[in-house]
PDB file of C-alpha atoms in Angstrom:
ATOM      1  CA  MET A   1     107.652  57.514 236.661  1.00 90.00           C
ATOM      2  CA  LYS A   2     107.978  57.077 232.910  1.00 92.00           C
ATOM      3  CA  ASN A   3     107.427  60.289 230.957  1.00 91.00           C
ATOM      4  CA  LYS A   4     105.496  60.059 227.678  1.00 94.00           C
ATOM      5  CA  THR A   5     107.374  62.947 226.070  1.00 95.00           C
ATOM      6  CA  ALA A   6     110.770  61.460 226.927  1.00 95.00           C
ATOM      7  CA  ALA A   7     109.718  58.062 225.578  1.00 95.00           C
ATOM      8  CA  ALA A   8     108.472  59.602 222.313  1.00 96.00           C
ATOM      9  CA  TRP A   9     111.732  61.486 221.786  1.00 96.00           C
ATOM     10  CA  LEU A  10     113.817  58.423 222.681  1.00 96.00           C
ATOM     11  CA  ALA A  11     111.830  56.290 220.232  1.00 96.00           C
ATOM     12  CA  PHE A  12     112.296  58.878 217.497  1.00 96.00           C
ATOM     13  CA  LEU A  13     115.966  59.741 218.058  1.00 95.00           C
ATOM     14  CA  GLY A  14     117.379  56.595 219.649  1.00 95.00           C
ATOM     15  CA  GLY A  15     114.839  53.979 218.664  1.00 93.00           C
ATOM     16  CA  PRO A  16     117.080  52.106 216.212  1.00 95.00           C
ATOM     17  CA  LEU A  17     119.440  51.534 219.136  1.00 95.00           C
ATOM     18  CA  GLY A  18     116.637  50.391 221.451  1.00 94.00           C
ATOM     19  CA  LEU A  19     116.877  53.364 223.840  1.00 95.00           C
ATOM     20  CA  HIS A  20     113.112  53.765 224.231  1.00 95.00           C
ATOM     21  CA  ARG A  21     112.765  50.070 225.071  1.00 95.00           C
ATOM     22  CA  PHE A  22     115.438  50.322 227.770  1.00 95.00           C
ATOM     23  CA  TYR A  23     113.803  53.463 229.163  1.00 94.00           C
ATOM     24  CA  LEU A  24     110.388  51.827 229.397  1.00 94.00           C
ATOM     25  CA  ASN A  25     111.252  48.210 230.198  1.00 93.00           C
ATOM     26  CA  GLY A  26     114.757  48.262 231.671  1.00 93.00           C
ATOM     27  CA  LEU A  27     117.996  46.716 230.470  1.00 94.00           C
ATOM     28  CA  GLY A  28     116.507  43.213 230.498  1.00 94.00           C
ATOM     29  CA  ASP A  29     114.338  43.947 227.452  1.00 92.00           C
ATOM     30  CA  THR A  30     115.225  41.447 224.717  1.00 94.00           C
ATOM     31  CA  LEU A  31     113.768  43.487 221.857  1.00 93.00           C
ATOM     32  CA  GLY A  32     115.783  46.477 223.021  1.00 93.00           C
ATOM     33  CA  TRP A  33     118.956  44.436 222.604  1.00 96.00           C
ATOM     34  CA  LEU A  34     117.832  43.108 219.193  1.00 94.00           C
ATOM     35  CA  LEU A  35     116.954  46.495 217.656  1.00 94.00           C
ATOM     36  CA  PRO A  36     120.588  47.522 216.976  1.00 96.00           C
ATOM     37  CA  ILE A  37     121.132  44.432 214.795  1.00 95.00           C
ATOM     38  CA  PRO A  38     119.072  45.586 211.764  1.00 95.00           C
ATOM     39  CA  THR A  39     120.474  49.074 212.298  1.00 96.00           C
ATOM     40  CA  ALA A  40     124.039  47.775 212.092  1.00 96.00           C
ATOM     41  CA  LEU A  41     123.189  45.593 209.081  1.00 95.00           C
ATOM     42  CA  GLY A  42     121.670  48.604 207.319  1.00 94.00           C
ATOM     43  CA  VAL A  43     124.792  50.674 207.988  1.00 95.00           C
ATOM     44  CA  LEU A  44     126.837  47.765 206.597  1.00 95.00           C
ATOM     45  CA  GLY A  45     124.636  47.903 203.483  1.00 93.00           C
ATOM     46  CA  LEU A  46     125.356  51.620 203.086  1.00 92.00           C
ATOM     47  CA  GLU A  47     129.078  50.927 203.353  1.00 95.00           C
ATOM     48  CA  ARG A  48     128.770  48.165 200.749  1.00 93.00           C
ATOM     49  CA  VAL A  49     127.079  50.628 198.380  1.00 91.00           C
ATOM     50  CA  GLN A  50     130.022  53.005 198.832  1.00 93.00           C
ATOM     51  CA  LEU A  51     132.583  50.227 198.295  1.00 93.00           C
ATOM     52  CA  TYR A  52     130.965  48.178 195.528  1.00 90.00           C
ATOM     53  CA  GLY A  53     128.437  50.535 193.970  1.00 85.00           C
ATOM     54  CA  LEU A  54     124.702  50.224 193.514  1.00 80.00           C
ATOM     55  CA  ASP A  55     124.963  46.862 191.760  1.00 80.00           C
ATOM     56  CA  ASP A  56     125.841  45.039 194.980  1.00 83.00           C
ATOM     57  CA  THR A  57     122.943  42.625 195.486  1.00 82.00           C
ATOM     58  CA  LEU A  58     123.513  42.189 199.227  1.00 87.00           C
ATOM     59  CA  SER A  59     123.180  45.932 199.810  1.00 87.00           C
ATOM     60  CA  TRP A  60     119.704  45.803 198.231  1.00 85.00           C
ATOM     61  CA  ILE A  61     118.615  43.746 201.219  1.00 87.00           C
ATOM     62  CA  LEU A  62     120.656  45.459 203.930  1.00 91.00           C
ATOM     63  CA  VAL A  63     119.966  49.142 203.215  1.00 91.00           C
ATOM     64  CA  PRO A  64     116.154  48.847 203.505  1.00 91.00           C
ATOM     65  CA  MET A  65     116.587  47.104 206.874  1.00 93.00           C
ATOM     66  CA  LEU A  66     117.933  50.374 208.273  1.00 94.00           C
ATOM     67  CA  GLY A  67     115.122  52.380 206.713  1.00 94.00           C
ATOM     68  CA  PHE A  68     112.373  50.075 207.930  1.00 94.00           C
ATOM     69  CA  ASN A  69     113.894  50.024 211.416  1.00 95.00           C
ATOM     70  CA  ILE A  70     113.979  53.834 211.552  1.00 95.00           C
ATOM     71  CA  ALA A  71     110.405  54.027 210.232  1.00 96.00           C
ATOM     72  CA  GLY A  72     109.206  51.461 212.784  1.00 95.00           C
ATOM     73  CA  CYS A  73     110.773  53.414 215.637  1.00 96.00           C
ATOM     74  CA  ALA A  74     109.194  56.606 214.316  1.00 96.00           C
ATOM     75  CA  LEU A  75     105.867  54.784 214.413  1.00 96.00           C
ATOM     76  CA  CYS A  76     106.544  53.871 218.065  1.00 96.00           C
ATOM     77  CA  ALA A  77     107.163  57.550 218.806  1.00 96.00           C
ATOM     78  CA  ILE A  78     103.844  58.442 217.178  1.00 97.00           C
ATOM     79  CA  VAL A  79     101.993  55.761 219.139  1.00 96.00           C
ATOM     80  CA  PHE A  80     103.575  56.879 222.405  1.00 96.00           C
ATOM     81  CA  GLY A  81     102.794  60.522 221.738  1.00 95.00           C
ATOM     82  CA  LEU A  82      99.171  59.891 220.823  1.00 95.00           C
ATOM     83  CA  MET A  83      98.470  57.598 223.780  1.00 94.00           C
ATOM     84  CA  THR A  84      95.953  59.013 226.261  1.00 93.00           C
ATOM     85  CA  PRO A  85      97.257  59.895 229.739  1.00 92.00           C
ATOM     86  CA  GLU A  86      95.020  57.223 231.288  1.00 93.00           C
ATOM     87  CA  LYS A  87      96.379  54.507 229.012  1.00 94.00           C
ATOM     88  CA  TRP A  88     100.000  55.706 229.370  1.00 92.00           C
ATOM     89  CA  ASN A  89      99.907  55.876 233.144  1.00 91.00           C
ATOM     90  CA  GLY A  90      97.997  52.599 233.364  1.00 90.00           C
ATOM     91  CA  ARG A  91     100.635  50.803 231.311  1.00 92.00           C
ATOM     92  CA  TYR A  92     103.920  52.478 232.281  1.00 92.00           C
ATOM     93  CA  ASN A  93     103.105  54.127 235.645  1.00 89.00           C
ATOM     94  CA  PRO A  94     100.696  51.635 237.218  1.00 89.00           C
ATOM     95  CA  GLY A  95     100.829  53.094 240.737  1.00 86.00           C
ATOM     96  CA  ALA A  96     100.180  56.664 239.590  1.00 83.00           C
ATOM     97  CA  ASP A  97      96.925  58.532 239.174  1.00 83.00           C
ATOM     98  CA  ALA A  98      95.345  58.121 235.719  1.00 82.00           C
ATOM     99  CA  GLU A  99      95.821  61.852 235.046  1.00 85.00           C
ATOM    100  CA  ALA A 100      99.378  62.078 236.437  1.00 85.00           C
ATOM    101  CA  ALA A 101     101.706  64.578 234.752  1.00 84.00           C
ATOM    102  CA  PRO A 102     104.123  62.055 233.123  1.00 83.00           C
ATOM    103  CA  GLY A 103     101.328  60.812 230.860  1.00 86.00           C
ATOM    104  CA  ARG A 104     100.144  64.216 229.703  1.00 89.00           C
ATOM    105  CA  THR A 105     100.751  65.562 226.218  1.00 90.00           C
ATOM    106  CA  HIS A 106     102.876  68.716 225.963  1.00 90.00           C
ATOM    107  CA  TRP A 107     104.261  70.747 223.062  1.00 94.00           C
ATOM    108  CA  GLY A 108     107.403  68.645 223.279  1.00 93.00           C
ATOM    109  CA  THR A 109     105.314  65.536 222.736  1.00 94.00           C
ATOM    110  CA  ILE A 110     103.582  67.104 219.755  1.00 95.00           C
ATOM    111  CA  GLY A 111     106.972  68.081 218.310  1.00 96.00           C
ATOM    112  CA  ALA A 112     108.218  64.512 218.620  1.00 96.00           C
ATOM    113  CA  VAL A 113     105.081  63.160 216.950  1.00 96.00           C
ATOM    114  CA  ALA A 114     105.243  65.703 214.114  1.00 97.00           C
ATOM    115  CA  LEU A 115     108.937  65.083 213.405  1.00 97.00           C
ATOM    116  CA  ALA A 116     108.509  61.318 213.670  1.00 96.00           C
ATOM    117  CA  LEU A 117     105.644  61.491 211.183  1.00 96.00           C
ATOM    118  CA  LEU A 118     107.639  63.647 208.777  1.00 96.00           C
ATOM    119  CA  ILE A 119     110.980  61.834 208.979  1.00 96.00           C
ATOM    120  CA  GLY A 120     109.543  58.341 209.432  1.00 95.00           C
ATOM    121  CA  THR A 121     107.316  58.655 206.369  1.00 96.00           C
ATOM    122  CA  GLY A 122     110.182  60.023 204.284  1.00 96.00           C
ATOM    123  CA  VAL A 123     112.540  57.239 205.334  1.00 95.00           C
ATOM    124  CA  LEU A 124     109.895  54.566 204.740  1.00 94.00           C
ATOM    125  CA  MET A 125     109.120  55.864 201.254  1.00 95.00           C
ATOM    126  CA  ALA A 126     112.822  56.190 200.400  1.00 93.00           C
ATOM    127  CA  SER A 127     113.433  52.606 201.542  1.00 91.00           C
ATOM    128  CA  LEU A 128     110.569  51.298 199.440  1.00 91.00           C
ATOM    129  CA  VAL A 129     111.667  53.274 196.392  1.00 92.00           C
ATOM    130  CA  TYR A 130     115.264  52.080 196.749  1.00 88.00           C
ATOM    131  CA  SER A 131     114.167  48.458 197.076  1.00 87.00           C
ATOM    132  CA  PHE A 132     111.800  48.509 194.111  1.00 88.00           C
ATOM    133  CA  GLN A 133     114.166  50.487 191.890  1.00 87.00           C
ATOM    134  CA  ARG A 134     117.037  48.077 192.524  1.00 85.00           C
ATOM    135  CA  TYR A 135     114.764  45.075 191.949  1.00 85.00           C
ATOM    136  CA  PHE A 136     113.334  46.351 188.668  1.00 88.00           C
ATOM    137  CA  GLU A 137     116.727  47.446 187.346  1.00 85.00           C
ATOM    138  CA  TYR A 138     118.014  43.961 188.123  1.00 82.00           C
ATOM    139  CA  GLN A 139     115.062  42.407 186.251  1.00 84.00           C
ATOM    140  CA  ILE A 140     115.732  44.594 183.201  1.00 86.00           C
ATOM    141  CA  ALA A 141     119.435  43.663 183.213  1.00 82.00           C
ATOM    142  CA  GLU A 142     118.576  39.959 183.431  1.00 83.00           C
ATOM    143  CA  ALA A 143     116.062  40.259 180.594  1.00 85.00           C
ATOM    144  CA  GLN A 144     118.694  41.989 178.423  1.00 86.00           C
ATOM    145  CA  LYS A 145     121.190  39.186 179.150  1.00 84.00           C
ATOM    146  CA  ILE A 146     118.658  36.559 178.112  1.00 85.00           C
ATOM    147  CA  SER A 147     117.697  38.371 174.889  1.00 82.00           C
ATOM    148  CA  GLN A 148     121.343  38.653 173.745  1.00 76.00           C
TER     149      GLN A 148
END
């Protein structure tokens, strides 16, 4: 029986590594195996920022990939946590009663949803700000080169 609270916490804490997908769908889940790729590319972008500074154009693309992946997994945690017991058990515990305990919402589920909302929103906004700031600073630098 798949537990809604466990799935919400796995999506929030281990989502960028695909842990919630493996928990819900097994090790044969293709998306679960693909989720670590943007995570690894985002970490590579962070390392490029440390090595080459903020002017590294490739890191402008790679760093937001990590942020958007974390935010997307936080959204999965929110969706899992807010799912009704009937819908949860119907989808992930098809042989169980519609009101079975694994689909019920507990304080642990609410904690996962609240933290996913808080952290996921912060990471999403930070990723957007980083992307736009780098883009506009690049545009200003190019305009200054042209005007000289």
